[in-house]
mmCIF file of C-alpha atoms and ligand atoms in Angstrom:
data_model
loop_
_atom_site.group_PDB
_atom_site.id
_atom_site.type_symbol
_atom_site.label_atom_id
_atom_site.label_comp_id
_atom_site.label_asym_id
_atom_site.label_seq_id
_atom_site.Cartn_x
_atom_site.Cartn_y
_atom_site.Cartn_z
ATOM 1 C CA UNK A 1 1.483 18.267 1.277
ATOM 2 C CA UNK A 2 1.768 14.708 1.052
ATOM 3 C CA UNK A 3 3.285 12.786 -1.314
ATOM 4 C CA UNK A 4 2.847 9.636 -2.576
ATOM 5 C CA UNK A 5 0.081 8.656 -0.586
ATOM 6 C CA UNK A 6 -3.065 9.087 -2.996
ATOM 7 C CA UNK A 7 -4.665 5.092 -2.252
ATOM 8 C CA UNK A 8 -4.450 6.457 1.622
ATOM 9 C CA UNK A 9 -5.752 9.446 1.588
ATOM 10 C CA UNK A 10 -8.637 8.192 -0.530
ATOM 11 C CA UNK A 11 -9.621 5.818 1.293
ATOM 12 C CA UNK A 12 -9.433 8.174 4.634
ATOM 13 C CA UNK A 13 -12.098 10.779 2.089
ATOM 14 C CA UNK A 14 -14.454 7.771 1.208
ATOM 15 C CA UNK A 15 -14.697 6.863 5.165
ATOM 16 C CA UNK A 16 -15.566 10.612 5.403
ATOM 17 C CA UNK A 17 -17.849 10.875 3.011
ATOM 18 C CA UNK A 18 -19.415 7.504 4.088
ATOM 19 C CA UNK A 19 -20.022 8.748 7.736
ATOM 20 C CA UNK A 20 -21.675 12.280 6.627
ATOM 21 C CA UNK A 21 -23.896 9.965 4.875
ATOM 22 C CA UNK A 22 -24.957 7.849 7.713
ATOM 23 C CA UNK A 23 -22.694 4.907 6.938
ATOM 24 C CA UNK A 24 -20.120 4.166 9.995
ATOM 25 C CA UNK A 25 -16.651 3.179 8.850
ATOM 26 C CA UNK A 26 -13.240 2.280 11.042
ATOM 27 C CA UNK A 27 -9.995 1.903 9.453
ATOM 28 C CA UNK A 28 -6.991 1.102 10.964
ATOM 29 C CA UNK A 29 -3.905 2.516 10.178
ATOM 30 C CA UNK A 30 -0.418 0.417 10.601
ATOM 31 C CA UNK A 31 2.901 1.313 9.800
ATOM 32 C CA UNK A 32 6.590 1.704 10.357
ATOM 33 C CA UNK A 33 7.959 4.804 12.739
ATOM 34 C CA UNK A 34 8.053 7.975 10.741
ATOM 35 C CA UNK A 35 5.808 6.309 7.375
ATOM 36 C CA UNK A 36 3.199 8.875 7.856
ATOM 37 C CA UNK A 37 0.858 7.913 10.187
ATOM 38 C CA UNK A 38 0.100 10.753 12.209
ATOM 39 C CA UNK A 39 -0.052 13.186 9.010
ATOM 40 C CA UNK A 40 -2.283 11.013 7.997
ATOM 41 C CA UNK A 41 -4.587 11.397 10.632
ATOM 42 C CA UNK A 42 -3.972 15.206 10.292
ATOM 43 C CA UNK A 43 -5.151 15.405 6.667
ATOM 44 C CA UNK A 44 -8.323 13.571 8.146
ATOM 45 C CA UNK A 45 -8.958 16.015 10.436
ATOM 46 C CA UNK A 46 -8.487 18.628 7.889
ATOM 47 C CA UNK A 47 -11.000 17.048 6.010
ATOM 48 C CA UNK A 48 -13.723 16.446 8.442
ATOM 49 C CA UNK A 49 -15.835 19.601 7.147
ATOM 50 C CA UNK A 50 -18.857 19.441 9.649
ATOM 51 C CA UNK A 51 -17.930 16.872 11.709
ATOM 52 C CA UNK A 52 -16.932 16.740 15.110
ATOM 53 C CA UNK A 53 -13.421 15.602 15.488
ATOM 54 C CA UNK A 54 -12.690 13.584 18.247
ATOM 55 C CA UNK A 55 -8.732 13.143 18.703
ATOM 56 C CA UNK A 56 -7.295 11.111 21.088
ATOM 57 C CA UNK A 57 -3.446 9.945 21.549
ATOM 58 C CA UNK A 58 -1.424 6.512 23.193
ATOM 59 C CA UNK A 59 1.205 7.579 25.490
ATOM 60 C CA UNK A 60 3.756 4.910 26.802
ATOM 61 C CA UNK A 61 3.624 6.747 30.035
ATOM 62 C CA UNK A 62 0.032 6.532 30.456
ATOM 63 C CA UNK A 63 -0.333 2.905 28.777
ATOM 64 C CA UNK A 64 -0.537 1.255 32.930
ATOM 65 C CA UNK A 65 -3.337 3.238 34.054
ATOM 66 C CA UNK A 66 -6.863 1.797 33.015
ATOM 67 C CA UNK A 67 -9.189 4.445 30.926
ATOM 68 C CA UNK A 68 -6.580 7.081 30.648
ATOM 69 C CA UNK A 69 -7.159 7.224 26.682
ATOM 70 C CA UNK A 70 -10.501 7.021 26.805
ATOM 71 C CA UNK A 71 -10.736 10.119 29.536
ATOM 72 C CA UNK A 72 -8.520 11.604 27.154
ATOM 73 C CA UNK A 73 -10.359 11.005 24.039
ATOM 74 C CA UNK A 74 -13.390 11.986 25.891
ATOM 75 C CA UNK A 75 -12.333 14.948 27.590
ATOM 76 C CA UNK A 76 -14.298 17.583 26.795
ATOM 77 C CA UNK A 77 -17.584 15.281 26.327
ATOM 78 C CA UNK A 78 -17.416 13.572 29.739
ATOM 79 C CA UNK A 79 -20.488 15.425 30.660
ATOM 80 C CA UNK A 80 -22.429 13.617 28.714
ATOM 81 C CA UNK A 81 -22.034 10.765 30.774
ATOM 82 C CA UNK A 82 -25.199 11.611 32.368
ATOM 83 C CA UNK A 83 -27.503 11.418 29.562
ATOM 84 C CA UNK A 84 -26.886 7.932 29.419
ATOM 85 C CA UNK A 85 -28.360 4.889 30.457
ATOM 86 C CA UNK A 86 -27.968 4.436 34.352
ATOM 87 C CA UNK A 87 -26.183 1.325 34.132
ATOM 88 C CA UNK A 88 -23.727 2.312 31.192
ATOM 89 C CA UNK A 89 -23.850 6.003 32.836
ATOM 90 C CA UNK A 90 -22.471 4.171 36.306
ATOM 91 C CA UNK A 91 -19.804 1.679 34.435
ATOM 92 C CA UNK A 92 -18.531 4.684 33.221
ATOM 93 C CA UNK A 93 -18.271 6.875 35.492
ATOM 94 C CA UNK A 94 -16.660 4.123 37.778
ATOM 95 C CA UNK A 95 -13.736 3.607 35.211
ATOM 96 C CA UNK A 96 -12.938 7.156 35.064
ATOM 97 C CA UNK A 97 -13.166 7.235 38.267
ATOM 98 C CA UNK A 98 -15.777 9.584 38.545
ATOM 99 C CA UNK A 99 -18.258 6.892 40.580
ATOM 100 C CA UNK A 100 -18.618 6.989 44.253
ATOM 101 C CA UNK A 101 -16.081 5.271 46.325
ATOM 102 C CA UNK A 102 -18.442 1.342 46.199
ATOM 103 C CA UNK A 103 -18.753 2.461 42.195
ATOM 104 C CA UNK A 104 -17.553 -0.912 40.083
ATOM 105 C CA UNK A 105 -16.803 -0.582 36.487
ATOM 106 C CA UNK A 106 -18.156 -3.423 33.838
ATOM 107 C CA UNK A 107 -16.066 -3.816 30.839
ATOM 108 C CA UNK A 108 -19.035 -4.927 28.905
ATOM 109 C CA UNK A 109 -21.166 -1.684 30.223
ATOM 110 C CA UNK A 110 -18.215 0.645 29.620
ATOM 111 C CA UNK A 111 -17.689 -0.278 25.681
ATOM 112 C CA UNK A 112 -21.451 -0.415 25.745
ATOM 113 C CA UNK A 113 -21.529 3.183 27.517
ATOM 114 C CA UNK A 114 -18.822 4.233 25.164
ATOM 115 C CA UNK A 115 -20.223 3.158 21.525
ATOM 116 C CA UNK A 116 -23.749 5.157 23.117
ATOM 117 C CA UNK A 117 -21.819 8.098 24.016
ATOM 118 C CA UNK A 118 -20.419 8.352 20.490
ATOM 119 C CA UNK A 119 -24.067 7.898 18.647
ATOM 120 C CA UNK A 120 -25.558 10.842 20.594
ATOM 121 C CA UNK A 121 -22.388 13.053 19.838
ATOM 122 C CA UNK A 122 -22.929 11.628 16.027
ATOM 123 C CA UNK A 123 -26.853 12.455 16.235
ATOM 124 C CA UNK A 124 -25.891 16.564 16.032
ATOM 125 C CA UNK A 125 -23.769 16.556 13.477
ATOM 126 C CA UNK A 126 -20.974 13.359 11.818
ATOM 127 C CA UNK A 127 -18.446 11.987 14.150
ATOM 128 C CA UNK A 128 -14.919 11.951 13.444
ATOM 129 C CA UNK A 129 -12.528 9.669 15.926
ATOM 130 C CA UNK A 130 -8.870 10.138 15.500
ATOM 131 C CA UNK A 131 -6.766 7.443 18.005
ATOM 132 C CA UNK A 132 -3.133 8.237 17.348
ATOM 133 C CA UNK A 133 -0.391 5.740 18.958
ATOM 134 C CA UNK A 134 -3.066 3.437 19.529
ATOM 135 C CA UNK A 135 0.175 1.022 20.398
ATOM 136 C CA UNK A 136 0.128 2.711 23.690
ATOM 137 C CA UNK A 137 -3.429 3.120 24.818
ATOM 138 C CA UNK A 138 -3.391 1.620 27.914
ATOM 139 C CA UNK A 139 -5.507 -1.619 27.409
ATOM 140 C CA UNK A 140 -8.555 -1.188 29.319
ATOM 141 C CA UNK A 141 -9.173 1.890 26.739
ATOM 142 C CA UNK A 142 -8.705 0.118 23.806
ATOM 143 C CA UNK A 143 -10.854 -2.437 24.544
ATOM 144 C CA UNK A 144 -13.878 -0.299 25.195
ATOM 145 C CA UNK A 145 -12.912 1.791 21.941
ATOM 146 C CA UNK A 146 -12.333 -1.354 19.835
ATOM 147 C CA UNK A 147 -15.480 -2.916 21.585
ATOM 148 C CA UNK A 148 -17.828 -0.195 20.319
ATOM 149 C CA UNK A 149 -15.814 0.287 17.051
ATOM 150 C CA UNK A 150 -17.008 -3.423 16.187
ATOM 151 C CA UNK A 151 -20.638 -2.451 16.918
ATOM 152 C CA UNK A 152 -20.958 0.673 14.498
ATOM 153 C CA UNK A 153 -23.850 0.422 12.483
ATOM 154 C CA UNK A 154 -25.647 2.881 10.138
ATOM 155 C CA UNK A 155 -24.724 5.992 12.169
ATOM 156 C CA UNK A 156 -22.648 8.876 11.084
ATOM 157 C CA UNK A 157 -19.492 7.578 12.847
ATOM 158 C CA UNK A 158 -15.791 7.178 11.517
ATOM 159 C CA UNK A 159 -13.262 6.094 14.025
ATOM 160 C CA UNK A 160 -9.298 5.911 12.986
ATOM 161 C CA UNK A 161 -6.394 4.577 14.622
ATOM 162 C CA UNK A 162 -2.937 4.646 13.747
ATOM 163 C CA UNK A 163 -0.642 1.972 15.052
ATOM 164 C CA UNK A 164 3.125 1.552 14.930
ATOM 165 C CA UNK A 165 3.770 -2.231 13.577
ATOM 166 C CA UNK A 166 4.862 -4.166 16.429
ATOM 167 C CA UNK A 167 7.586 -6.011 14.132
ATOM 168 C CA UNK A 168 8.371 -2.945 12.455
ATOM 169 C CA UNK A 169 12.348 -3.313 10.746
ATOM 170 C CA UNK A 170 15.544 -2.226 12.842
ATOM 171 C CA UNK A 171 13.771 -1.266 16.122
ATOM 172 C CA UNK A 172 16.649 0.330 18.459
ATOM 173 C CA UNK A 173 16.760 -2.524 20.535
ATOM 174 C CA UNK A 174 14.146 -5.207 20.995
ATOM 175 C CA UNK A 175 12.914 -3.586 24.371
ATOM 176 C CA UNK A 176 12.201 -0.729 22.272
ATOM 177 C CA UNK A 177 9.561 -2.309 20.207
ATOM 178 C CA UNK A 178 6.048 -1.166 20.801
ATOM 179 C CA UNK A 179 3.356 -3.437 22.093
ATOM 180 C CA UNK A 180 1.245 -4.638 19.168
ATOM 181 C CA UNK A 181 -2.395 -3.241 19.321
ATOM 182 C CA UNK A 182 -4.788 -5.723 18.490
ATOM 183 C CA UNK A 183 -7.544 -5.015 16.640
ATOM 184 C CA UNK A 184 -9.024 -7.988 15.321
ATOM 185 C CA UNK A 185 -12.157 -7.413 12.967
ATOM 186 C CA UNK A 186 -11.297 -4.375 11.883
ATOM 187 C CA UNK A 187 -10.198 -3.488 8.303
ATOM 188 C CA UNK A 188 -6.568 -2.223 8.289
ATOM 189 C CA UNK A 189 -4.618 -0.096 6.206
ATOM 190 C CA UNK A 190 -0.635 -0.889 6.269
ATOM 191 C CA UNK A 191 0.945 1.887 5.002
ATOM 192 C CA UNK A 192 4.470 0.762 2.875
ATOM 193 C CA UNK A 193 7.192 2.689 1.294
ATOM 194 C CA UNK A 194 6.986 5.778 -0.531
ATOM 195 C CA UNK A 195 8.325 5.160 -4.265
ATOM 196 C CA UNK A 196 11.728 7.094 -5.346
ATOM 197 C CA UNK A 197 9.863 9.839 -7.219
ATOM 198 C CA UNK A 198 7.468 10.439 -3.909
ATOM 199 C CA UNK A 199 10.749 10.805 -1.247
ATOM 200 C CA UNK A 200 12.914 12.670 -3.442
ATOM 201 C CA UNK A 201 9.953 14.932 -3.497
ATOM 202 C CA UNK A 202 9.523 14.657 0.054
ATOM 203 C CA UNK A 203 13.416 15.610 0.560
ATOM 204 C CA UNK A 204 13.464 18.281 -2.124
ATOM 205 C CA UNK A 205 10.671 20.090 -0.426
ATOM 206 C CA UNK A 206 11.636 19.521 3.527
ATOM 207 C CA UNK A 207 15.422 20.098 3.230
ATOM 208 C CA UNK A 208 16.494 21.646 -0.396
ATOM 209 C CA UNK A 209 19.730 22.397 0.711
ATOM 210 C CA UNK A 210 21.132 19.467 2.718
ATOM 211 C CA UNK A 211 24.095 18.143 1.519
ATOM 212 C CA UNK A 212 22.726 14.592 2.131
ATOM 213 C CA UNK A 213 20.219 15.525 -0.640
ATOM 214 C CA UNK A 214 22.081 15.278 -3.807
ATOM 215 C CA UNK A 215 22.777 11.302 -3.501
ATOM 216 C CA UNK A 216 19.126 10.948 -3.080
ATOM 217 C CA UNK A 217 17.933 13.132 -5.549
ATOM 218 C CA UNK A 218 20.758 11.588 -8.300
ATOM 219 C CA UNK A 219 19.598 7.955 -7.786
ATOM 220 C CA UNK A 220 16.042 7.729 -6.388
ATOM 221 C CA UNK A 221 15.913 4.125 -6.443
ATOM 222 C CA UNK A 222 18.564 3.978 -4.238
ATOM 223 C CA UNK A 223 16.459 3.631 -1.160
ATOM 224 C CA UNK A 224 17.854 1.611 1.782
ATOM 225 C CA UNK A 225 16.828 0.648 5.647
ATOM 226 C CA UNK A 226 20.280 1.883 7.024
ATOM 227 C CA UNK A 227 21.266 5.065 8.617
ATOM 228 C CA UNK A 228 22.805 7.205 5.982
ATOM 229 C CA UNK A 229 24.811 10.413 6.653
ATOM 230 C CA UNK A 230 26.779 12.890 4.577
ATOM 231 C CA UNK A 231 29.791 14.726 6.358
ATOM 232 C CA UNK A 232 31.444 17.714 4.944
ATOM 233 C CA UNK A 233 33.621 16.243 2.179
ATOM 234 C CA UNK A 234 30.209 14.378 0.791
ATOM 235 C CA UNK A 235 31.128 11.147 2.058
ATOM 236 C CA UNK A 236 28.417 8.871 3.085
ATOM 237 C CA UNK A 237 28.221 6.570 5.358
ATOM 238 C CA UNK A 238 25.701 3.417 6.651
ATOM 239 C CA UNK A 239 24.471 2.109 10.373
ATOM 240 C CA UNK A 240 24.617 4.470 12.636
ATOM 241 C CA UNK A 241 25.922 7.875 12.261
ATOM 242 C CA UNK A 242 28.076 9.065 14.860
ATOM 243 C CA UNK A 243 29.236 13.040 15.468
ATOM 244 C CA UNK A 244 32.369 12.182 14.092
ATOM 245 C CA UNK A 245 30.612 11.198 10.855
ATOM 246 C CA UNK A 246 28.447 14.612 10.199
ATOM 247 C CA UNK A 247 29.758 17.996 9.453
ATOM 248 C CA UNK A 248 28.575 20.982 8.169
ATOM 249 C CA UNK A 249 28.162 21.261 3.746
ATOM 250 C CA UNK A 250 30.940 22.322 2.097
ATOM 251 C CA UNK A 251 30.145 26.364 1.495
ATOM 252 C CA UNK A 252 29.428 25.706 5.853
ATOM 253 C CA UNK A 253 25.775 26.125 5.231
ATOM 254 C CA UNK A 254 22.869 25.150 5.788
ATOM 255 C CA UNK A 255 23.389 24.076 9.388
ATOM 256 C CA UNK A 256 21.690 20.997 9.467
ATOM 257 C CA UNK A 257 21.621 19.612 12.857
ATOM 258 C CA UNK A 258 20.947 15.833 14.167
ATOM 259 C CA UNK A 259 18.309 15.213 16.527
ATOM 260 C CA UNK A 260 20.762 15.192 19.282
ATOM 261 C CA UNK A 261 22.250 18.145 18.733
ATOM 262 C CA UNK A 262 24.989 17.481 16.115
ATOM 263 C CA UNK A 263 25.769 20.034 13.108
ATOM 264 C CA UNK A 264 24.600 17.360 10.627
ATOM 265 C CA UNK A 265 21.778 15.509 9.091
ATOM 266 C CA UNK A 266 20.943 12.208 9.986
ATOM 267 C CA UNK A 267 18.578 10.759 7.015
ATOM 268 C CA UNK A 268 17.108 7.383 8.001
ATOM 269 C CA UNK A 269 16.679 6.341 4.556
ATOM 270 C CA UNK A 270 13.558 4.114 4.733
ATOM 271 C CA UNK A 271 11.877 1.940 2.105
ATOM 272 C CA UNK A 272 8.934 4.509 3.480
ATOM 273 C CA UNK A 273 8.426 7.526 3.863
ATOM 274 C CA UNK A 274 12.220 9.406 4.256
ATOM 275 C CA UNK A 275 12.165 10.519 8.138
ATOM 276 C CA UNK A 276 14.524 13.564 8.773
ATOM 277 C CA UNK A 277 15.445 15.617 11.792
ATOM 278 C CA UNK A 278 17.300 18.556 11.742
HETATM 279 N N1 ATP B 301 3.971 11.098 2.314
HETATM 280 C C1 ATP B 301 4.475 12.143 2.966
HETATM 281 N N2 ATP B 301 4.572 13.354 2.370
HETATM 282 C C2 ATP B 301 5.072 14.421 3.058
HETATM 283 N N3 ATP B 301 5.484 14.366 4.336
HETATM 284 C C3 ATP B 301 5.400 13.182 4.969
HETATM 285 C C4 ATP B 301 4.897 12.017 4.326
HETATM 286 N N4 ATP B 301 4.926 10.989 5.196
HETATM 287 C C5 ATP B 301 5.441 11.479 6.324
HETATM 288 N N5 ATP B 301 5.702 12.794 6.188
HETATM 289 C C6 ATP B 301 6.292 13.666 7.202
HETATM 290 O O1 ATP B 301 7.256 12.888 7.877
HETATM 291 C C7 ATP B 301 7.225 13.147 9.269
HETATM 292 C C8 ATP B 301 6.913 11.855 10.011
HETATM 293 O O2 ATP B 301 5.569 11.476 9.719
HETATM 294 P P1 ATP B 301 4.530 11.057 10.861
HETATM 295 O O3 ATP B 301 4.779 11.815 12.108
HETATM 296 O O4 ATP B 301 3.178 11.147 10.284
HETATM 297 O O5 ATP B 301 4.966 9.559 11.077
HETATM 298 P P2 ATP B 301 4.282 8.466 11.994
HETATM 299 O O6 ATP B 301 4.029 7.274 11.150
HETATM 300 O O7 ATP B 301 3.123 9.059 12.715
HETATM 301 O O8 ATP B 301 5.458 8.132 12.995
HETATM 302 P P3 ATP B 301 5.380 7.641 14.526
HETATM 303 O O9 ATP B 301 5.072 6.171 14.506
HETATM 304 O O10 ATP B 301 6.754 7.931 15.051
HETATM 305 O O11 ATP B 301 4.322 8.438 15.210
HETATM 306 C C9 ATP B 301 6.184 14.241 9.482
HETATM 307 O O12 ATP B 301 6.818 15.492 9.482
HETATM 308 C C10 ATP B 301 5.287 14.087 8.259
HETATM 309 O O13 ATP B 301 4.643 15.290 7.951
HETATM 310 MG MG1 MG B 302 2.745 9.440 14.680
#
């Protein structure tokens, strides 16, 4: 279930519906760490009744090698390859290094090869593309995927990414900030803060029981971009919670535990979407 997020998720159902009738449609989805990206994408793929569902994901330890997304994203499609033109059939091949040792990839060919590829896999039944952490596709894959994103016409064909914002608020440390992912042209969707009634919800439903909850559920509006942590005599504290600061609740249940290990909660209260771990 997701809450507050009715504008979103209508807008991912109207590129759906668009695309089963014939009408390509891209969105791009940007946001803050933990806003609600990735469900996001989930509730599209939940939605994509008789469509094929491409998903494909960034990761920062793949973002260096050239065309690791798009092999990814790809995957189980590659064979296709061969159906299409030779020259866009070679480029390909060649970047996924699937050419002959001479073969030499074209960027133009392979976003070319790419946006092809996708129309023949649309021409059986709707295409759905997810692209999740599209802050770390390596760049060489993004720019074939935004490439033939650009060039959707009237084919059944959604694509969606979902981006972290590159000047998102309080990264960890500045080297911690994701690379931005560029996507000029495309329309965007930034996703902001859920309103007090939509994270108390949230809370109420993922952790009923945690002592942080009753200071959020008391004063909704109360909302803030620190670190907030309850210990066991209900005091609260800002910035960074640190083991001494967490505890167990006062009747010594639940157990809540911090993503390190800790017997606490660690709420990063969020003028978005409340992230947890425990
Ligand atoms: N509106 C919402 N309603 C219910 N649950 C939500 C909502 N938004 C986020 N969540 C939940 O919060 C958690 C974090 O969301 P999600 O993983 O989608 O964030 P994200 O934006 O993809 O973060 P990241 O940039 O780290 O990938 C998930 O468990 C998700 O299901
Ligand atoms: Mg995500």
């Amino acid at each position: 279930m997701l809450y507050g997020r009715d504008g979103e998720l209508a807008a991912i159902d109207e590129l759906l519906g668009r695309a089963r009738a014939g009408r390509s449609g891209v969105l791009v989805l940007r946001g803050e760490a933990g806003i609600g990206k990735s469900a996001l994408l989930d509730h599209a793929a939940g939605a994509a009744d008789g469509m094929r569902v491409l998903r494909g994901t960034g990761f920062e330890s793949e973002s260096g090698m050239p065309y690791a997304g798009l092999h990814l994203l790809l995957g189980r499609h590659l064979d296709r390859i061969a159906g299409l033109p030779e020259g866009q059939a070679e480029a390909l091949r060649a970047a996924l290094n699937m050419g002959g040792p001479e073969a030499e990839s074209d960027r133009f060919l392979v976003g070319l090869a790419v946006l092809t590829l996708l129309s023949d896999l649309a021409e059986e039944r709707p295409l759905l593309c997810l692209v999740d952490d599209a802050h770390w596709i390596d760049g060489s894959s993004a720019e074939a995927l935004l490439f033939a994103a650009r060039r959707l016409d009237a084919e059944p064909i959604a694509i969606v990414f979902a981006a972290r914002d590159a000047d998102a608020p309080e990264p960890a440390s500045p080297e911690s900030a994701p690379p931005e992912f560029v996507a000029e042209g495309l329309p965007e969707l930034r996703l902001h803060g859920l309103d007090g009634d939509a994270a108390a919800a949230l809370l109420a439903e993922r952790a009923p029981t945690c002592p942080a909850m009753s200071g959020g559920r008391s004063s909704p509006g109360r909302w803030a971009t620190r670190w907030r942590c309850s210990n066991s005599r209900g005091a609260a504290g800002t910035g960074r919670p640190t083991s001494g600061s967490c505890g167990r609740s006062p009747s010594g249940s639940p157990r809540c535990r911090s993503r390190r290990g800790g017997s606490c909660c660690w709420w990063r209260w969020t003028t978005s979407a409340t992230r947890a771990w425990w």
